[in-house]
mmCIF file of C-alpha atoms and ligand atoms in Angstrom:
data_model
loop_
_atom_site.group_PDB
_atom_site.id
_atom_site.type_symbol
_atom_site.label_atom_id
_atom_site.label_comp_id
_atom_site.label_asym_id
_atom_site.label_seq_id
_atom_site.Cartn_x
_atom_site.Cartn_y
_atom_site.Cartn_z
ATOM 1 C CA MET A 1 -0.013 -0.056 -0.027
ATOM 2 C CA THR A 2 1.317 3.537 -0.978
ATOM 3 C CA PRO A 3 1.092 5.770 2.002
ATOM 4 C CA ALA A 4 -0.994 8.983 1.021
ATOM 5 C CA ASP A 5 1.895 11.462 1.332
ATOM 6 C CA GLN A 6 4.013 9.522 -1.059
ATOM 7 C CA ILE A 7 1.616 9.211 -3.956
ATOM 8 C CA PRO A 8 3.415 9.996 -7.197
ATOM 9 C CA GLN A 9 1.353 12.119 -9.690
ATOM 10 C CA ASP A 10 1.171 9.389 -12.267
ATOM 11 C CA ALA A 11 0.028 6.673 -9.754
ATOM 12 C CA SER A 12 -2.220 4.025 -11.086
ATOM 13 C CA SER A 13 -4.078 3.810 -7.799
ATOM 14 C CA LEU A 14 -4.722 5.638 -4.815
ATOM 15 C CA VAL A 15 -5.290 4.138 -1.339
ATOM 16 C CA LEU A 16 -7.090 6.389 1.339
ATOM 17 C CA ARG A 17 -8.797 5.923 4.515
ATOM 18 C CA ARG A 18 -12.458 5.753 3.875
ATOM 19 C CA PRO A 19 -13.772 9.288 3.517
ATOM 20 C CA ASP A 20 -16.860 10.782 5.158
ATOM 21 C CA ASP A 21 -19.339 13.365 3.683
ATOM 22 C CA TRP A 22 -19.892 16.224 5.992
ATOM 23 C CA HIS A 23 -22.931 17.500 4.138
ATOM 24 C CA VAL A 24 -25.387 15.652 2.157
ATOM 25 C CA HIS A 25 -29.018 15.606 1.243
ATOM 26 C CA LEU A 26 -30.479 12.082 1.226
ATOM 27 C CA ARG A 27 -34.225 13.105 0.932
ATOM 28 C CA ASP A 28 -37.008 10.795 1.805
ATOM 29 C CA GLY A 29 -39.376 8.202 0.579
ATOM 30 C CA GLY A 30 -38.736 6.910 -3.050
ATOM 31 C CA MET A 31 -35.842 9.408 -3.695
ATOM 32 C CA LEU A 32 -34.140 8.310 -0.381
ATOM 33 C CA ALA A 33 -34.405 4.683 -1.427
ATOM 34 C CA SER A 34 -32.805 5.423 -4.688
ATOM 35 C CA VAL A 35 -29.947 7.756 -3.650
ATOM 36 C CA VAL A 36 -28.623 6.479 -0.411
ATOM 37 C CA GLU A 37 -26.740 3.629 -1.926
ATOM 38 C CA TYR A 38 -24.524 6.182 -3.863
ATOM 39 C CA THR A 39 -23.446 7.738 -0.707
ATOM 40 C CA ALA A 40 -23.110 4.572 1.384
ATOM 41 C CA ARG A 41 -20.831 3.129 -1.375
ATOM 42 C CA GLN A 42 -18.410 6.027 -1.109
ATOM 43 C CA PHE A 43 -18.511 7.288 2.589
ATOM 44 C CA ALA A 44 -18.431 5.636 5.919
ATOM 45 C CA ARG A 45 -20.447 8.310 7.629
ATOM 46 C CA ALA A 46 -22.409 11.440 6.385
ATOM 47 C CA ILE A 47 -23.974 14.386 7.950
ATOM 48 C CA VAL A 48 -27.561 14.285 6.790
ATOM 49 C CA MET A 49 -29.423 17.560 6.048
ATOM 50 C CA PRO A 50 -32.648 18.146 7.889
ATOM 51 C CA ASN A 51 -34.465 20.105 5.230
ATOM 52 C CA LEU A 52 -37.262 17.584 4.699
ATOM 53 C CA LYS A 53 -40.852 18.609 4.395
ATOM 54 C CA PRO A 54 -41.678 19.019 7.217
ATOM 55 C CA PRO A 55 -38.135 19.527 8.459
ATOM 56 C CA VAL A 56 -36.290 17.536 11.134
ATOM 57 C CA THR A 57 -36.654 19.599 14.338
ATOM 58 C CA THR A 58 -36.867 17.206 17.285
ATOM 59 C CA VAL A 59 -35.149 14.130 18.617
ATOM 60 C CA ALA A 60 -37.917 11.889 17.763
ATOM 61 C CA GLU A 61 -38.091 13.134 14.195
ATOM 62 C CA ALA A 62 -34.402 12.591 13.596
ATOM 63 C CA LYS A 63 -34.430 9.005 15.208
ATOM 64 C CA ALA A 64 -37.253 8.055 12.845
ATOM 65 C CA TYR A 65 -35.512 9.631 9.798
ATOM 66 C CA ARG A 66 -32.354 7.768 10.754
ATOM 67 C CA ASP A 67 -34.357 4.552 10.914
ATOM 68 C CA ARG A 68 -35.763 5.146 7.494
ATOM 69 C CA ILE A 69 -32.318 5.733 6.266
ATOM 70 C CA ASN A 70 -30.970 2.580 7.694
ATOM 71 C CA ALA A 71 -33.987 0.725 6.324
ATOM 72 C CA CYS A 72 -32.901 1.697 2.794
ATOM 73 C CA LEU A 73 -29.277 0.678 2.963
ATOM 74 C CA PRO A 74 -27.981 -2.401 0.850
ATOM 75 C CA PRO A 75 -27.501 -5.481 2.978
ATOM 76 C CA GLY A 76 -24.324 -5.539 4.836
ATOM 77 C CA SER A 77 -23.691 -1.791 4.700
ATOM 78 C CA THR A 78 -22.023 -0.152 7.566
ATOM 79 C CA PHE A 79 -22.679 3.406 6.537
ATOM 80 C CA GLN A 80 -23.679 5.465 9.340
ATOM 81 C CA PRO A 81 -25.955 8.537 8.969
ATOM 82 C CA LEU A 82 -25.199 11.353 11.366
ATOM 83 C CA MET A 83 -28.266 13.346 11.948
ATOM 84 C CA THR A 84 -28.703 17.101 12.267
ATOM 85 C CA CYS A 85 -31.388 19.373 13.892
ATOM 86 C CA TYR A 86 -33.016 22.053 11.713
ATOM 87 C CA LEU A 87 -33.091 25.311 13.660
ATOM 88 C CA THR A 88 -36.246 27.479 13.597
ATOM 89 C CA ASP A 89 -37.227 30.702 15.362
ATOM 90 C CA THR A 90 -38.551 28.586 18.205
ATOM 91 C CA SER A 91 -35.980 25.959 18.622
ATOM 92 C CA ALA A 92 -35.921 24.705 22.198
ATOM 93 C CA PRO A 93 -32.214 24.469 23.617
ATOM 94 C CA HIS A 94 -33.129 21.598 25.958
ATOM 95 C CA GLU A 95 -34.336 19.448 23.049
ATOM 96 C CA ILE A 96 -31.179 20.097 21.232
ATOM 97 C CA GLU A 97 -28.958 19.478 24.367
ATOM 98 C CA ARG A 98 -30.821 16.148 24.853
ATOM 99 C CA GLY A 99 -30.613 15.074 21.281
ATOM 100 C CA PHE A 100 -26.773 15.711 21.380
ATOM 101 C CA ALA A 101 -26.399 13.945 24.751
ATOM 102 C CA GLU A 102 -28.285 10.901 23.436
ATOM 103 C CA GLY A 103 -26.177 10.690 20.397
ATOM 104 C CA VAL A 104 -29.026 11.339 18.067
ATOM 105 C CA PHE A 105 -28.069 14.975 16.877
ATOM 106 C CA THR A 106 -24.442 15.485 15.800
ATOM 107 C CA ALA A 107 -24.974 19.134 14.859
ATOM 108 C CA CYS A 108 -27.485 21.783 14.271
ATOM 109 C CA LYS A 109 -28.249 23.397 10.909
ATOM 110 C CA LEU A 110 -28.846 27.135 10.400
ATOM 111 C CA TYR A 111 -30.887 27.911 7.339
ATOM 112 C CA PRO A 112 -31.778 31.605 6.977
ATOM 113 C CA ALA A 113 -35.509 31.439 6.312
ATOM 114 C CA HIS A 114 -36.156 31.416 2.409
ATOM 115 C CA ALA A 115 -32.386 31.028 1.559
ATOM 116 C CA THR A 116 -32.909 27.709 -0.311
ATOM 117 C CA THR A 117 -34.844 24.481 -0.786
ATOM 118 C CA ASN A 118 -37.235 23.711 2.102
ATOM 119 C CA SER A 119 -36.009 26.602 4.205
ATOM 120 C CA ASP A 120 -39.312 28.370 4.831
ATOM 121 C CA HIS A 121 -39.193 27.213 8.539
ATOM 122 C CA GLY A 122 -35.673 28.556 8.888
ATOM 123 C CA VAL A 123 -34.326 31.340 10.936
ATOM 124 C CA THR A 124 -35.761 34.739 10.288
ATOM 125 C CA ASP A 125 -33.463 36.665 12.627
ATOM 126 C CA ILE A 126 -30.295 35.332 14.237
ATOM 127 C CA ARG A 127 -31.231 37.131 17.568
ATOM 128 C CA ASN A 128 -34.106 34.544 17.770
ATOM 129 C CA LEU A 129 -31.257 31.972 18.314
ATOM 130 C CA LEU A 130 -29.281 33.425 21.237
ATOM 131 C CA ARG A 131 -30.234 30.828 23.851
ATOM 132 C CA VAL A 132 -29.634 28.110 21.285
ATOM 133 C CA LEU A 133 -26.182 29.407 20.291
ATOM 134 C CA GLU A 134 -25.228 29.795 24.128
ATOM 135 C CA THR A 135 -26.134 26.105 24.471
ATOM 136 C CA LEU A 136 -24.285 24.929 21.450
ATOM 137 C CA GLN A 137 -21.152 26.951 22.592
ATOM 138 C CA ARG A 138 -21.522 25.416 26.255
ATOM 139 C CA ILE A 139 -21.818 21.822 25.016
ATOM 140 C CA GLY A 140 -19.502 21.926 22.030
ATOM 141 C CA MET A 141 -22.025 21.009 19.502
ATOM 142 C CA PRO A 142 -21.178 22.304 15.900
ATOM 143 C CA LEU A 143 -23.407 24.749 14.167
ATOM 144 C CA LEU A 144 -23.693 24.236 10.429
ATOM 145 C CA VAL A 145 -24.278 27.442 8.561
ATOM 146 C CA HIS A 146 -25.852 28.051 5.210
ATOM 147 C CA GLY A 147 -24.102 31.372 4.824
ATOM 148 C CA GLU A 148 -26.318 33.568 2.660
ATOM 149 C CA VAL A 149 -28.337 36.606 3.500
ATOM 150 C CA THR A 150 -31.846 36.425 2.035
ATOM 151 C CA ASP A 151 -32.419 40.221 1.494
ATOM 152 C CA ARG A 152 -33.781 40.648 -1.991
ATOM 153 C CA HIS A 153 -31.716 43.887 -2.388
ATOM 154 C CA ILE A 154 -28.553 41.981 -2.211
ATOM 155 C CA ASP A 155 -27.282 40.495 -5.437
ATOM 156 C CA ILE A 156 -27.373 36.757 -5.470
ATOM 157 C CA PHE A 157 -23.709 36.548 -6.204
ATOM 158 C CA ASP A 158 -22.891 38.762 -3.124
ATOM 159 C CA ARG A 159 -25.128 37.012 -0.600
ATOM 160 C CA GLU A 160 -22.368 34.902 0.987
ATOM 161 C CA ALA A 161 -20.065 37.801 1.292
ATOM 162 C CA VAL A 162 -22.670 39.924 2.960
ATOM 163 C CA PHE A 163 -23.559 37.147 5.361
ATOM 164 C CA ILE A 164 -20.098 37.159 6.701
ATOM 165 C CA GLU A 165 -20.385 40.868 7.324
ATOM 166 C CA ARG A 166 -23.990 41.019 8.645
ATOM 167 C CA VAL A 167 -24.300 37.748 10.603
ATOM 168 C CA LEU A 168 -21.180 35.637 11.051
ATOM 169 C CA ILE A 169 -18.760 38.365 12.274
ATOM 170 C CA GLY A 170 -21.241 39.402 15.039
ATOM 171 C CA MET A 171 -22.218 35.875 15.973
ATOM 172 C CA LEU A 172 -18.456 34.865 16.648
ATOM 173 C CA ARG A 173 -17.917 38.064 18.602
ATOM 174 C CA ASP A 174 -20.828 37.076 20.837
ATOM 175 C CA PHE A 175 -19.991 33.403 20.942
ATOM 176 C CA PRO A 176 -16.242 33.190 20.366
ATOM 177 C CA ALA A 177 -15.973 29.490 21.413
ATOM 178 C CA LEU A 178 -18.864 28.387 19.053
ATOM 179 C CA LYS A 179 -18.004 25.552 16.675
ATOM 180 C CA VAL A 180 -18.941 26.735 13.263
ATOM 181 C CA VAL A 181 -18.889 24.923 9.886
ATOM 182 C CA PHE A 182 -19.374 27.376 7.194
ATOM 183 C CA GLU A 183 -20.965 25.041 4.811
ATOM 184 C CA HIS A 184 -20.455 24.799 0.951
ATOM 185 C CA ILE A 185 -18.392 27.900 0.861
ATOM 186 C CA THR A 186 -18.085 29.643 -2.724
ATOM 187 C CA THR A 187 -15.996 32.723 -2.335
ATOM 188 C CA SER A 188 -12.569 34.049 -1.500
ATOM 189 C CA GLU A 189 -14.261 36.039 1.164
ATOM 190 C CA ALA A 190 -15.319 32.856 2.741
ATOM 191 C CA VAL A 191 -11.945 31.279 2.512
ATOM 192 C CA ALA A 192 -10.259 34.320 4.207
ATOM 193 C CA PHE A 193 -12.798 34.504 6.826
ATOM 194 C CA VAL A 194 -12.296 30.817 7.776
ATOM 195 C CA GLU A 195 -8.487 30.944 7.648
ATOM 196 C CA ALA A 196 -8.467 33.968 9.766
ATOM 197 C CA GLY A 197 -10.730 32.302 12.592
ATOM 198 C CA GLY A 198 -9.854 30.076 15.316
ATOM 199 C CA PRO A 199 -9.723 26.307 15.225
ATOM 200 C CA ASN A 200 -13.445 26.396 16.101
ATOM 201 C CA ILE A 201 -14.069 27.669 12.480
ATOM 202 C CA ALA A 202 -14.026 25.288 9.463
ATOM 203 C CA ALA A 203 -15.694 25.002 6.083
ATOM 204 C CA THR A 204 -16.896 22.316 3.754
ATOM 205 C CA ILE A 205 -16.283 22.582 0.070
ATOM 206 C CA THR A 206 -18.202 20.743 -2.575
ATOM 207 C CA PRO A 207 -17.010 19.010 -5.720
ATOM 208 C CA HIS A 208 -18.911 21.232 -7.978
ATOM 209 C CA HIS A 209 -17.677 24.550 -6.544
ATOM 210 C CA LEU A 210 -14.249 23.289 -7.050
ATOM 211 C CA ALA A 211 -14.883 22.256 -10.733
ATOM 212 C CA ILE A 212 -17.117 25.097 -12.201
ATOM 213 C CA ASN A 213 -17.523 28.645 -12.176
ATOM 214 C CA ARG A 214 -20.755 30.618 -12.829
ATOM 215 C CA ASN A 215 -20.416 30.420 -16.655
ATOM 216 C CA ALA A 216 -21.304 26.728 -16.532
ATOM 217 C CA MET A 217 -24.957 27.703 -15.897
ATOM 218 C CA PHE A 218 -25.088 29.612 -19.123
ATOM 219 C CA GLU A 219 -22.983 27.835 -21.754
ATOM 220 C CA GLY A 220 -24.951 27.970 -24.915
ATOM 221 C CA GLY A 221 -28.267 28.402 -23.003
ATOM 222 C CA ILE A 222 -29.493 27.778 -19.572
ATOM 223 C CA ARG A 223 -28.115 24.784 -17.922
ATOM 224 C CA PRO A 224 -30.224 24.020 -14.961
ATOM 225 C CA HIS A 225 -28.107 21.015 -13.712
ATOM 226 C CA PHE A 226 -25.290 23.354 -12.705
ATOM 227 C CA TYR A 227 -27.672 25.561 -10.578
ATOM 228 C CA CYS A 228 -27.376 25.106 -6.847
ATOM 229 C CA LEU A 229 -27.256 27.473 -3.823
ATOM 230 C CA PRO A 230 -25.010 29.160 -2.953
ATOM 231 C CA VAL A 231 -24.609 29.692 -6.684
ATOM 232 C CA ALA A 232 -21.223 29.157 -8.394
ATOM 233 C CA LYS A 233 -19.363 32.313 -8.553
ATOM 234 C CA ARG A 234 -16.622 34.033 -10.722
ATOM 235 C CA GLU A 235 -13.491 32.155 -11.659
ATOM 236 C CA PRO A 236 -11.305 33.888 -9.118
ATOM 237 C CA HIS A 237 -13.496 32.508 -6.266
ATOM 238 C CA ARG A 238 -13.210 29.019 -7.766
ATOM 239 C CA LEU A 239 -9.504 29.327 -7.715
ATOM 240 C CA ALA A 240 -9.485 30.389 -4.049
ATOM 241 C CA LEU A 241 -11.512 27.390 -3.147
ATOM 242 C CA ARG A 242 -9.188 25.060 -4.971
ATOM 243 C CA LYS A 243 -6.190 26.573 -3.197
ATOM 244 C CA ALA A 244 -7.964 26.188 0.227
ATOM 245 C CA ALA A 245 -9.082 22.681 -0.347
ATOM 246 C CA THR A 246 -5.690 21.427 -1.542
ATOM 247 C CA SER A 247 -3.737 23.522 0.987
ATOM 248 C CA GLY A 248 -3.641 20.820 3.639
ATOM 249 C CA SER A 249 -5.319 23.223 6.123
ATOM 250 C CA ALA A 250 -7.296 21.180 8.621
ATOM 251 C CA LYS A 251 -9.935 23.939 8.358
ATOM 252 C CA PHE A 252 -11.275 22.680 4.980
ATOM 253 C CA PHE A 253 -12.957 19.379 4.565
ATOM 254 C CA LEU A 254 -15.118 17.345 2.336
ATOM 255 C CA GLY A 255 -18.906 18.080 2.081
ATOM 256 C CA THR A 256 -20.543 17.111 -1.239
ATOM 257 C CA ASP A 257 -23.858 18.843 -0.812
ATOM 258 C CA SER A 258 -25.216 16.444 -3.099
ATOM 259 C CA ALA A 259 -28.800 17.454 -3.626
ATOM 260 C CA PRO A 260 -30.874 15.218 -5.890
ATOM 261 C CA HIS A 261 -34.047 16.591 -7.685
ATOM 262 C CA ALA A 262 -36.009 14.856 -10.357
ATOM 263 C CA ALA A 263 -34.656 16.022 -13.757
ATOM 264 C CA ALA A 264 -38.125 17.381 -14.544
ATOM 265 C CA ASP A 265 -38.077 19.610 -11.433
ATOM 266 C CA LYS A 266 -34.791 21.077 -12.562
ATOM 267 C CA GLU A 267 -35.684 21.466 -16.300
ATOM 268 C CA SER A 268 -38.399 23.701 -15.567
ATOM 269 C CA ALA A 269 -39.457 27.459 -15.866
ATOM 270 C CA CYS A 270 -38.489 27.656 -12.202
ATOM 271 C CA GLY A 271 -35.984 24.961 -11.555
ATOM 272 C CA CYS A 272 -34.834 23.647 -8.261
ATOM 273 C CA ALA A 273 -31.403 24.357 -6.814
ATOM 274 C CA GLY A 274 -29.189 21.447 -6.172
ATOM 275 C CA ILE A 275 -26.484 19.298 -7.866
ATOM 276 C CA PHE A 276 -26.673 15.627 -7.519
ATOM 277 C CA ASN A 277 -22.845 14.561 -7.288
ATOM 278 C CA ALA A 278 -23.045 11.507 -4.881
ATOM 279 C CA PRO A 279 -22.412 8.802 -7.604
ATOM 280 C CA TYR A 280 -18.994 10.094 -8.406
ATOM 281 C CA ALA A 281 -18.105 12.527 -5.657
ATOM 282 C CA LEU A 282 -14.674 11.081 -4.806
ATOM 283 C CA GLU A 283 -13.752 10.843 -8.580
ATOM 284 C CA SER A 284 -14.576 14.481 -8.912
ATOM 285 C CA TYR A 285 -12.507 15.517 -5.875
ATOM 286 C CA ALA A 286 -9.648 13.348 -7.142
ATOM 287 C CA ALA A 287 -9.753 15.214 -10.461
ATOM 288 C CA THR A 288 -9.372 18.587 -8.796
ATOM 289 C CA PHE A 289 -6.633 17.461 -6.563
ATOM 290 C CA GLU A 290 -4.696 15.933 -9.324
ATOM 291 C CA GLU A 291 -4.983 18.999 -11.460
ATOM 292 C CA GLU A 292 -3.640 20.922 -8.468
ATOM 293 C CA GLN A 293 -0.885 18.494 -8.027
ATOM 294 C CA ALA A 294 -1.998 17.844 -4.500
ATOM 295 C CA LEU A 295 -3.146 14.167 -4.572
ATOM 296 C CA ASP A 296 -1.124 13.709 -1.433
ATOM 297 C CA ARG A 297 -3.255 16.098 0.339
ATOM 298 C CA LEU A 298 -6.728 14.335 -0.851
ATOM 299 C CA GLU A 299 -6.782 12.054 2.344
ATOM 300 C CA GLY A 300 -6.578 14.858 4.709
ATOM 301 C CA PHE A 301 -9.308 16.687 2.992
ATOM 302 C CA ALA A 302 -11.586 13.790 2.542
ATOM 303 C CA SER A 303 -10.876 11.550 5.576
ATOM 304 C CA ILE A 304 -9.019 13.313 8.483
ATOM 305 C CA HIS A 305 -9.916 16.969 8.819
ATOM 306 C CA GLY A 306 -13.633 16.371 9.113
ATOM 307 C CA PRO A 307 -13.508 13.682 11.944
ATOM 308 C CA ASP A 308 -11.028 15.742 13.690
ATOM 309 C CA PHE A 309 -13.090 18.851 13.756
ATOM 310 C CA TYR A 310 -16.209 16.824 14.849
ATOM 311 C CA GLY A 311 -14.200 14.912 17.404
ATOM 312 C CA LEU A 312 -15.021 11.687 15.990
ATOM 313 C CA PRO A 313 -12.692 8.729 15.314
ATOM 314 C CA LEU A 314 -10.877 8.344 11.889
ATOM 315 C CA ASN A 315 -12.209 5.415 9.857
ATOM 316 C CA GLU A 316 -9.933 2.501 9.786
ATOM 317 C CA GLU A 317 -11.169 0.902 6.549
ATOM 318 C CA MET A 318 -9.280 1.957 3.406
ATOM 319 C CA ILE A 319 -10.589 2.478 -0.167
ATOM 320 C CA THR A 320 -8.838 2.381 -3.454
ATOM 321 C CA LEU A 321 -9.346 4.911 -6.464
ATOM 322 C CA LYS A 322 -8.079 3.282 -9.604
ATOM 323 C CA ARG A 323 -6.955 5.337 -12.598
ATOM 324 C CA THR A 324 -9.446 4.156 -15.237
ATOM 325 C CA ARG A 325 -11.478 6.012 -17.700
ATOM 326 C CA THR A 326 -14.951 6.388 -16.167
ATOM 327 C CA LEU A 327 -17.850 7.588 -18.289
ATOM 328 C CA VAL A 328 -20.589 9.253 -16.240
ATOM 329 C CA PRO A 329 -24.044 8.303 -17.319
ATOM 330 C CA GLU A 330 -26.268 11.148 -18.773
ATOM 331 C CA THR A 331 -29.063 10.129 -16.342
ATOM 332 C CA LEU A 332 -29.667 7.741 -13.476
ATOM 333 C CA VAL A 333 -33.058 6.232 -12.976
ATOM 334 C CA THR A 334 -34.249 6.507 -9.316
ATOM 335 C CA GLY A 335 -37.573 4.692 -8.883
ATOM 336 C CA SER A 336 -40.176 6.660 -10.839
ATOM 337 C CA ALA A 337 -38.007 9.773 -11.670
ATOM 338 C CA SER A 338 -34.702 10.240 -13.401
ATOM 339 C CA VAL A 339 -31.956 12.363 -11.944
ATOM 340 C CA VAL A 340 -29.003 13.962 -13.791
ATOM 341 C CA PRO A 341 -25.488 13.376 -12.090
ATOM 342 C CA PHE A 342 -22.777 16.053 -11.862
ATOM 343 C CA HIS A 343 -20.319 15.360 -14.766
ATOM 344 C CA ALA A 344 -23.066 13.643 -16.760
ATOM 345 C CA GLY A 345 -21.581 12.679 -20.098
ATOM 346 C CA GLU A 346 -18.079 13.532 -19.091
ATOM 347 C CA THR A 347 -15.097 10.953 -18.826
ATOM 348 C CA LEU A 348 -13.314 11.162 -15.308
ATOM 349 C CA ALA A 349 -9.956 9.699 -14.759
ATOM 350 C CA TRP A 350 -10.539 7.827 -11.430
ATOM 351 C CA ARG A 351 -12.900 5.311 -10.209
ATOM 352 C CA LEU A 352 -13.591 4.037 -6.853
ATOM 353 C CA VAL A 353 -13.165 0.190 -6.632
ATOM 354 C CA ILE A 354 -14.700 -1.733 -3.812
HETATM 355 O O1 LIG B 401 -28.477 23.868 -4.067
HETATM 356 C C1 LIG B 401 -29.024 23.531 -2.947
HETATM 357 N N1 LIG B 401 -29.799 22.496 -2.949
HETATM 358 N N2 LIG B 401 -28.521 24.176 -1.889
HETATM 359 C C2 LIG B 401 -29.112 24.026 -0.644
HETATM 360 O O2 LIG B 401 -28.680 24.689 0.267
HETATM 361 C C3 LIG B 401 -30.395 23.134 -0.571
HETATM 362 C C4 LIG B 401 -30.237 21.994 -1.549
HETATM 363 C C5 LIG B 401 -31.355 21.141 -1.712
HETATM 364 O O3 LIG B 401 -31.974 20.746 -0.633
HETATM 365 O O4 LIG B 401 -31.893 20.817 -2.769
HETATM 366 ZN ZN1 LIG B 402 -27.027 21.506 1.338
#
């Protein structure tokens, strides 16, 4: 086995500790049954987003959702879903604390109300969360943040940078020891903010924000399968994300934000936000790390920095990525719907072998 820090650039295989996905949407019902196997094949654990309809806000709901996920896993799978609590204006600190103590909730998720898919019950004003934030800081429970303001007067491409100014800076001034994961960052401002923060501030980075800039949504026409939130930004931002992800800094780790929607719901006059990258997520990250000549840093980003931040053990099992040309299908059938995967129709250089 080649240790990860001695990987030659032309290696024909890559052996890593099995990674985890620190941000994924597994959905529910038929979609859950169709998509969970892709995540379970690649990752040992995943932080499961709670933006169902209705959202997962209580310990009982999280347990029931975890049971539904486990019931959909292929036989013999050891995949472990890690549950999150969807914060609302009226979230009860004692319910969150109990869920964390019982090992049901791993983290809380802050959606600003109306920021994205199923966020209508999200938080309308951060001041409504003061007692919750106090509790999270005291018990060391991570707060996962969808960092975009929802003010219609703010240009959609500026919403993340403005969120830092209007919300994050004040929140961390008031709760300096709060553990915060700035989710799916898309801007150089977010990279700089995370780098300047203490060890209690980290960020996840998606495969798609490393691979595309905002032009991808408009190449020769509207391309709904490249639309997600936060929306991809200009090229200099993508380059800043690639630098951060491949830097070796423990503050940046893998979170796919894989967010499946039926193709018909995206190819619509008002298409849903979300990119379904679960089937080839590691292959996509490997492409970025190889292009940046940083394959030796992939294991840290994918398998070490995340568990270290969350205070969880590293996975012992190893996986192998093989250098083999891999054609990504145009669509994947999921029960009654079809879903278009990220990189559809492209050939990737790596393939995860079991
Ligand atoms: O593009 C996105 N899709 N961003 C989110 O924040 C939510 C997600 C979804 O649930 O579809
Ligand atoms: Zn998400």
